[in-house]
Amino acid sequence: MHCTYTTLKYQLPLSWDVYYHVHMAKLYLDQGFTLWDSLSYAPFGRPIYYPPLFHMFIGLWGQLFNGDIFTGVRFLQPLLAFGVVFSFTYLAYRVYGLSVSFVAGFLIIMTLPFHRFMLPIPESLALIFLSLSICSYYLSLKDKRVNYGIIAGILAGLDFLIHPSTALILIMVISLYTLILRLSRKNYNLSTFWGFILSTLLVASIWWAPLILNYGYISSFPTVITPLLDYPRIFGIISLLFSVLGAYILIKRREKGDLLVLTWLISLLVVSQIYLLGIDVLNDRILNFAVFPLVLTAAVGINYFKDKNKWIFYGLTLFIIIIAVPSGFLAAENSKPYPTSSQMEVVHWFEENSEGQGVVIATDLKIEPIILAFSGQPVAGGGYGVAKIQELDRQKYMNFQYTLEDLKEDHLAYLVFNQDQKKPPYSDLVYQNQDYKIFRMKY
């Protein structure tokens, strides 16, 4: 309901990342299955190191909206948000029952990552599969049915084809959970785990095997550090408070479900801090994943009062509902599409006037994926820069230290400057608005 409001309010999808994903969806629709993208990081191009399943999905989904992928992903927003919350609460229900599931569902709305669940990006879809995979693996152990473990592996494999970071976290949690069960229960059978791993690798290899065989693997991530003072905003104050009681209960019981949640939570909190060892890690993203087990731990803590004093439990639950509903609407209200009106004017100019030939360099790097997604005009960047191999020397063109031969060699067709920048050599001003100028290069 919260993100449906945002979907209807704006005519563009949320987030900046979505424009890279829309470009990739269009690329697959135009070229079929390919491992090479010649339109981003032009004129060199690059191997496609972002898995294709989400892009293929939104490409096909967009056909339901007369081929308009932008409209398609916009109306995908509430479905993804609902899917993330529903799959998580379903996991909570299968492990701990209805009351814990009910409370956990409202607690998750009160966390900062709830905003990300609304975004039409691969991570949102991958989180749905993450909860379902963990749930299937837990059921395989509970019911001693290997087929549930294979289903969990298939879902994990699909995550490798959608969002590798989510898949790696999923593999880590399940592997550590299995190890703990093995150490604590000497007669534990590993057949479910090997069925999980094998099915994961088989599904993941559909795309990763040909990619790595052809191009190897290139990727790097910066270190992002989240201050401790931001943790209450990420996890929610209520969840942090009651997670202490919940953790005590889980440690004391140590049943299979308890060990799963504890392993999930502790492993992610530890990984989120490995930057202290000098290891690059997106600390904020890891903490976003840790929200799920922490909220589940807090819900267990709140559920403790159901047997001790049901009126305290009902009062806490009602209070959480009263806080969660406006919190969700506030998150939706604060979610806005990235492009400004002047940026969209530049994008529409390329839609209407460019020939799709030559390269665009923009002073504002974030406008390049939007130009590419709407017009198909090759750009010198294009989003998801961690997997680039080679790129043009931007500073050469920003500082006017280029020759006519450079323009020809780099196939540069347009420079998009901020309004305060001067006219570059060998160019004509073809468009300007209050923030930007577009120059067409002459050679």
Coordinates of C-alpha atoms in Angstrom, one line a residue, residues 3-397:
C3 CA 4.8 2.0 -2.3
T4 CA 1.6 1.8 -4.4
Y5 CA 1.1 5.5 -3.4
T6 CA 4.6 6.4 -4.6
T7 CA 4.1 4.4 -7.8
L8 CA 1.0 6.4 -8.7
K9 CA 2.4 9.7 -7.5
Y10 CA 5.5 9.7 -9.9
Q11 CA 5.7 8.9 -13.6
L12 CA 9.3 7.6 -13.3
P13 CA 10.6 4.6 -11.4
L14 CA 12.5 5.1 -8.1
S15 CA 16.3 5.0 -7.8
W16 CA 19.2 5.9 -10.1
D17 CA 20.3 2.3 -10.5
V18 CA 17.2 1.3 -12.4
Y19 CA 18.4 3.1 -15.6
Y20 CA 21.3 0.8 -16.0
H21 CA 19.0 -2.2 -15.5
V22 CA 16.5 -0.8 -18.1
H23 CA 19.3 -0.3 -20.6
M24 CA 20.4 -3.9 -20.1
A25 CA 16.8 -5.1 -20.5
K26 CA 16.6 -3.3 -23.8
L27 CA 20.0 -4.7 -24.9
Y28 CA 18.8 -8.3 -24.4
L29 CA 15.5 -7.5 -26.2
D30 CA 17.5 -6.0 -29.2
Q31 CA 20.4 -8.5 -29.3
G32 CA 19.2 -11.6 -27.6
F33 CA 21.4 -13.4 -25.1
T34 CA 24.9 -11.7 -25.2
L35 CA 27.9 -11.3 -22.9
W36 CA 29.0 -8.0 -24.3
D37 CA 27.7 -4.4 -24.0
S38 CA 29.0 -2.1 -26.6
L39 CA 26.9 0.9 -25.6
S40 CA 28.2 1.6 -22.0
Y41 CA 31.8 2.6 -21.5
A42 CA 31.9 3.3 -25.2
P43 CA 33.7 3.3 -27.5
F44 CA 35.4 0.3 -25.9
G45 CA 32.4 -1.5 -24.5
R46 CA 32.7 -4.2 -21.8
P47 CA 31.7 -7.7 -20.8
I48 CA 28.4 -7.9 -19.0
Y49 CA 29.4 -8.7 -15.4
Y50 CA 25.9 -8.1 -14.0
P51 CA 23.8 -11.2 -14.0
P52 CA 21.0 -11.2 -16.6
L53 CA 17.9 -12.7 -15.0
F54 CA 16.4 -9.5 -13.6
H55 CA 17.1 -7.7 -16.8
M56 CA 15.4 -10.4 -18.9
F57 CA 12.5 -10.4 -16.5
I58 CA 11.8 -6.7 -16.7
G59 CA 12.2 -6.8 -20.4
L60 CA 9.5 -9.4 -20.7
W61 CA 7.4 -7.7 -18.0
G62 CA 7.6 -4.4 -19.9
Q63 CA 5.9 -6.1 -22.9
L64 CA 2.7 -6.2 -20.8
F65 CA 2.8 -2.4 -20.8
N66 CA 3.1 -2.0 -24.6
G67 CA 6.8 -2.4 -24.5
D68 CA 7.3 0.5 -22.1
I69 CA 9.9 -1.0 -19.7
F70 CA 9.9 2.2 -17.6
T71 CA 6.2 1.9 -16.9
G72 CA 6.6 -1.8 -16.3
V73 CA 9.3 -1.3 -13.6
R74 CA 7.3 1.5 -12.0
F75 CA 4.4 -0.8 -11.4
L76 CA 6.8 -3.6 -10.3
Q77 CA 7.7 -1.5 -7.3
P78 CA 4.8 -2.4 -5.0
L79 CA 5.0 -6.0 -6.1
L80 CA 8.7 -6.3 -5.1
A81 CA 8.1 -4.5 -1.8
F82 CA 5.2 -6.8 -1.0
G83 CA 7.2 -9.9 -2.1
V84 CA 10.2 -9.0 0.2
V85 CA 8.0 -8.5 3.2
F86 CA 5.7 -11.5 2.5
S87 CA 8.6 -14.0 1.9
F88 CA 10.3 -12.8 5.1
T89 CA 7.1 -13.1 7.2
Y90 CA 6.5 -16.5 5.6
L91 CA 9.9 -17.7 6.7
A92 CA 9.2 -16.3 10.2
Y93 CA 5.9 -18.2 10.2
R94 CA 7.4 -21.5 9.2
V95 CA 10.1 -21.2 11.9
Y96 CA 8.3 -19.6 14.8
G97 CA 4.6 -19.5 14.1
L98 CA 1.9 -16.8 13.3
S99 CA 2.4 -14.4 16.2
V100 CA 6.1 -14.0 15.6
S101 CA 5.5 -13.7 11.9
F102 CA 2.9 -11.0 12.4
V103 CA 5.1 -8.9 14.7
A104 CA 8.2 -9.3 12.4
G105 CA 6.2 -8.1 9.4
F106 CA 5.5 -4.8 11.0
L107 CA 8.9 -4.4 12.5
I108 CA 10.6 -4.8 9.1
I109 CA 8.5 -1.8 7.8
M110 CA 10.1 0.3 10.5
T111 CA 13.6 -0.3 9.4
L112 CA 15.6 1.9 7.0
P113 CA 16.1 -0.8 4.4
F114 CA 12.3 -0.9 3.8
H115 CA 12.9 2.0 1.5
R116 CA 15.2 -0.2 -0.7
F117 CA 12.5 -2.9 -0.9
M118 CA 10.5 -0.5 -3.0
L119 CA 13.2 0.0 -5.6
P120 CA 12.8 -1.9 -8.9
I121 CA 16.4 -3.3 -8.7
P122 CA 17.8 -6.8 -8.7
E123 CA 18.5 -6.8 -5.0
S124 CA 14.7 -6.5 -4.2
L125 CA 13.9 -9.6 -6.2
A126 CA 17.0 -11.5 -4.8
L127 CA 15.8 -10.8 -1.3
I128 CA 12.6 -12.6 -2.0
F129 CA 14.5 -15.7 -3.1
L130 CA 16.9 -15.4 -0.1
S131 CA 14.1 -15.7 2.4
L132 CA 12.4 -18.5 0.4
S133 CA 15.7 -20.4 0.1
I134 CA 16.5 -20.2 3.8
C135 CA 12.9 -21.3 4.5
S136 CA 13.2 -24.3 2.2
Y137 CA 16.6 -25.3 3.7
Y138 CA 15.2 -25.1 7.2
L139 CA 12.2 -27.2 6.2
S140 CA 14.5 -29.8 4.6
L141 CA 16.2 -30.2 8.0
K142 CA 13.0 -30.1 10.0
D143 CA 11.1 -32.7 7.8
K144 CA 14.3 -34.6 6.7
R145 CA 13.4 -34.1 3.0
V146 CA 16.3 -33.6 0.6
N147 CA 14.0 -32.3 -2.1
Y148 CA 13.5 -29.1 0.0
G149 CA 17.2 -28.7 0.1
I150 CA 17.4 -28.9 -3.7
I151 CA 14.6 -26.3 -4.0
A152 CA 16.7 -24.1 -1.7
G153 CA 19.7 -24.6 -3.9
I154 CA 17.7 -23.7 -7.1
L155 CA 16.5 -20.5 -5.4
A156 CA 20.1 -19.7 -4.4
G157 CA 21.3 -20.4 -8.0
L158 CA 18.6 -18.0 -9.2
D159 CA 20.0 -15.4 -6.8
F160 CA 23.4 -15.9 -8.4
L161 CA 21.7 -15.0 -11.7
I162 CA 20.1 -11.9 -10.2
H163 CA 22.3 -10.4 -7.5
P164 CA 25.6 -12.2 -6.6
S165 CA 26.1 -10.3 -3.3
T166 CA 22.8 -11.6 -2.0
A167 CA 23.6 -15.1 -3.2
L168 CA 27.1 -15.1 -1.5
I169 CA 25.5 -14.0 1.8
L170 CA 22.9 -16.8 1.4
I171 CA 25.6 -19.4 0.8
M172 CA 27.6 -18.2 3.7
V173 CA 24.7 -18.3 6.1
I174 CA 23.6 -21.8 5.1
S175 CA 27.1 -23.1 5.1
L176 CA 27.9 -21.8 8.6
Y177 CA 24.5 -23.0 9.9
T178 CA 25.2 -26.5 8.5
L179 CA 28.7 -26.5 10.1
I180 CA 27.2 -25.5 13.5
L181 CA 24.6 -28.3 13.2
R182 CA 27.3 -30.8 12.2
L183 CA 29.5 -29.8 15.2
S184 CA 26.6 -29.8 17.7
R185 CA 24.8 -32.9 16.4
K186 CA 27.3 -35.7 15.6
N187 CA 24.8 -37.7 13.6
Y188 CA 23.8 -34.9 11.3
N189 CA 23.5 -36.0 7.7
L190 CA 25.1 -33.7 5.1
S191 CA 23.1 -35.0 2.1
T192 CA 20.8 -32.0 2.2
F193 CA 23.7 -29.6 2.2
W194 CA 25.4 -31.2 -0.7
G195 CA 22.1 -31.3 -2.6
F196 CA 21.8 -27.6 -1.9
I197 CA 25.3 -26.8 -3.1
L198 CA 25.1 -28.9 -6.2
S199 CA 21.8 -27.5 -7.4
T200 CA 23.0 -24.0 -6.6
L201 CA 26.2 -24.4 -8.7
L202 CA 24.3 -26.0 -11.6
V203 CA 21.8 -23.2 -11.9
A204 CA 24.5 -20.5 -11.4
S205 CA 26.7 -22.0 -14.0
I206 CA 24.2 -21.4 -16.8
W207 CA 25.5 -17.8 -17.1
W208 CA 28.6 -17.6 -14.9
A209 CA 30.4 -20.5 -16.7
P210 CA 30.4 -19.0 -20.2
L211 CA 31.1 -15.5 -18.8
I212 CA 34.2 -16.5 -16.9
L213 CA 35.4 -18.9 -19.6
N214 CA 35.3 -16.0 -22.1
Y215 CA 36.4 -13.0 -20.1
G216 CA 37.5 -14.1 -16.6
Y217 CA 36.1 -12.0 -13.8
I218 CA 36.7 -8.4 -13.0
S219 CA 35.0 -6.6 -10.2
S220 CA 35.9 -4.4 -7.2
F221 CA 33.9 -2.6 -4.5
P222 CA 34.8 0.4 -2.4
T223 CA 34.7 0.3 1.4
V224 CA 31.6 2.0 2.8
I225 CA 31.5 2.5 6.6
T226 CA 28.3 3.1 8.5
P227 CA 28.7 5.0 11.8
L228 CA 27.4 3.3 14.9
L229 CA 25.1 6.2 15.5
D230 CA 23.2 5.2 12.3
Y231 CA 22.5 1.6 13.5
P232 CA 19.2 2.6 15.3
R233 CA 17.9 4.1 12.0
I234 CA 18.9 1.0 10.1
F235 CA 17.5 -1.6 12.5
G236 CA 14.8 0.4 14.2
I237 CA 15.0 1.3 17.9
I238 CA 12.2 -1.1 18.9
S239 CA 13.9 -4.0 17.1
L240 CA 17.3 -3.2 18.7
L241 CA 15.8 -3.1 22.2
F242 CA 13.8 -6.3 22.0
S243 CA 16.5 -8.2 20.1
V244 CA 18.5 -8.3 23.3
L245 CA 15.7 -10.3 25.0
G246 CA 15.2 -12.3 21.8
A247 CA 18.9 -13.2 21.6
Y248 CA 18.9 -14.4 25.2
I249 CA 15.9 -16.7 24.4
L250 CA 17.5 -18.1 21.3
I251 CA 20.9 -18.8 23.0
K252 CA 19.1 -20.4 25.9
R253 CA 17.0 -22.8 23.7
R254 CA 19.4 -23.4 20.8
E255 CA 16.8 -25.3 18.7
K256 CA 17.3 -25.7 15.0
G257 CA 15.4 -22.5 14.1
D258 CA 17.2 -20.6 16.9
L259 CA 20.6 -21.6 15.6
L260 CA 19.6 -20.6 12.1
V261 CA 18.6 -17.1 13.2
L262 CA 21.6 -16.7 15.4
T263 CA 24.0 -17.8 12.7
W264 CA 22.3 -15.5 10.2
L265 CA 22.6 -12.5 12.5
I266 CA 26.0 -13.0 14.0
S267 CA 27.7 -13.9 10.8
L268 CA 26.4 -10.7 9.0
L269 CA 27.4 -8.5 11.9
V270 CA 30.9 -9.9 11.9
V271 CA 31.2 -9.6 8.1
S272 CA 30.0 -6.0 8.2
Q273 CA 33.0 -5.2 10.4
I274 CA 35.8 -6.8 8.4
Y275 CA 36.7 -3.4 7.0
L276 CA 38.6 -3.1 10.4
L277 CA 41.0 -5.7 9.0
G278 CA 41.6 -3.6 5.8
I279 CA 39.2 -5.7 3.7
D280 CA 37.0 -3.7 1.3
V281 CA 33.3 -4.2 2.1
L282 CA 30.0 -2.4 1.5
N283 CA 29.3 -2.2 5.2
D284 CA 25.9 -0.5 4.7
R285 CA 24.6 -3.3 2.4
I286 CA 25.7 -6.0 4.8
L287 CA 23.8 -4.3 7.6
N288 CA 20.8 -4.1 5.4
F289 CA 20.8 -7.9 5.1
A290 CA 21.3 -8.2 8.8
V291 CA 18.0 -6.4 9.4
F292 CA 16.1 -9.6 8.7
P293 CA 17.5 -11.8 11.4
L294 CA 17.7 -9.0 13.9
V295 CA 14.0 -8.2 13.3
L296 CA 13.2 -11.9 13.7
T297 CA 15.2 -12.0 16.9
A298 CA 13.3 -9.0 18.2
A299 CA 9.9 -10.5 17.3
V300 CA 10.9 -13.6 19.3
G301 CA 11.6 -11.3 22.3
I302 CA 8.2 -9.6 22.0
N303 CA 6.5 -12.9 21.6
Y304 CA 8.0 -13.9 25.0
F305 CA 5.3 -11.8 26.7
K306 CA 2.5 -13.7 24.9
D307 CA 2.7 -16.5 27.5
K308 CA 3.9 -14.4 30.4
N309 CA 1.4 -11.6 30.1
K310 CA -0.8 -11.5 27.0
W311 CA -1.9 -7.9 27.7
I312 CA 1.7 -6.7 27.5
F313 CA 2.0 -8.7 24.3
Y314 CA -1.2 -7.2 22.8
G315 CA -0.2 -3.7 23.9
L316 CA 3.3 -4.0 22.4
T317 CA 1.9 -5.4 19.1
L318 CA -0.7 -2.6 18.9
F319 CA 2.0 0.0 19.6
I320 CA 4.2 -1.4 16.9
I321 CA 1.3 -1.4 14.3
I322 CA 0.5 2.2 15.2
I323 CA 4.1 3.2 14.7
A324 CA 4.8 1.0 11.6
V325 CA 1.9 2.2 9.4
P326 CA 2.9 6.0 9.3
S327 CA 6.6 4.9 9.2
G328 CA 5.9 3.0 6.0
F329 CA 4.1 6.0 4.5
L330 CA 6.9 8.3 5.5
A331 CA 9.5 6.0 3.7
A332 CA 7.3 6.1 0.6
E333 CA 6.9 9.8 0.8
N334 CA 10.6 10.3 1.0
S335 CA 11.2 8.1 -2.0
K336 CA 11.5 10.1 -5.2
P337 CA 12.8 9.4 -8.7
Y338 CA 16.4 10.5 -9.3
P339 CA 16.3 12.7 -12.4
T340 CA 15.5 16.4 -12.0
S341 CA 13.3 18.1 -14.6
S342 CA 16.4 19.7 -16.3
Q343 CA 18.1 16.4 -16.5
M344 CA 15.1 14.9 -18.1
E345 CA 15.0 17.7 -20.6
V346 CA 18.5 16.8 -21.7
V347 CA 17.5 13.1 -21.9
H348 CA 14.5 13.9 -24.0
W349 CA 16.7 16.0 -26.4
F350 CA 18.8 12.9 -27.0
E351 CA 15.7 10.9 -27.5
E352 CA 14.5 13.2 -30.2
N353 CA 17.7 14.4 -31.9
S354 CA 20.5 12.0 -31.6
E355 CA 21.3 9.4 -34.2
G356 CA 22.6 6.8 -31.8
Q357 CA 26.1 7.2 -33.2
G358 CA 29.2 8.4 -31.4
V359 CA 29.9 8.7 -27.6
V360 CA 28.5 11.1 -25.0
I361 CA 30.6 12.4 -22.1
A362 CA 28.8 14.3 -19.4
T363 CA 30.3 16.4 -16.5
D364 CA 27.5 15.0 -14.4
L365 CA 28.3 11.3 -14.5
K366 CA 24.9 10.3 -13.1
I367 CA 23.0 11.6 -16.2
E368 CA 24.8 9.2 -18.6
P369 CA 22.9 5.9 -17.7
I370 CA 19.6 7.9 -18.0
I371 CA 20.6 9.1 -21.5
L372 CA 21.6 5.6 -22.5
A373 CA 18.4 4.0 -21.1
F374 CA 16.0 6.4 -22.8
S375 CA 17.8 7.0 -26.1
G376 CA 20.2 4.2 -26.7
Q377 CA 23.0 6.8 -27.3
P378 CA 26.4 5.3 -26.4
V379 CA 28.0 6.9 -23.3
A380 CA 31.5 7.0 -21.8
G381 CA 30.2 5.6 -18.5
G382 CA 26.8 4.1 -18.1
G383 CA 26.5 2.9 -14.5
Y384 CA 27.7 -0.2 -12.6
G385 CA 31.3 1.0 -13.0
V386 CA 32.9 -1.7 -10.8
A387 CA 33.1 -4.0 -13.8
K388 CA 34.6 -1.6 -16.4
I389 CA 37.8 -2.6 -18.3
Q390 CA 38.7 0.5 -20.2
E391 CA 37.2 4.0 -20.3
L392 CA 37.8 7.3 -22.0
D393 CA 40.0 10.0 -20.4
R394 CA 37.3 12.3 -19.2
Q395 CA 39.6 15.0 -17.8
K396 CA 41.2 15.5 -21.2
Y397 CA 37.8 16.6 -22.5

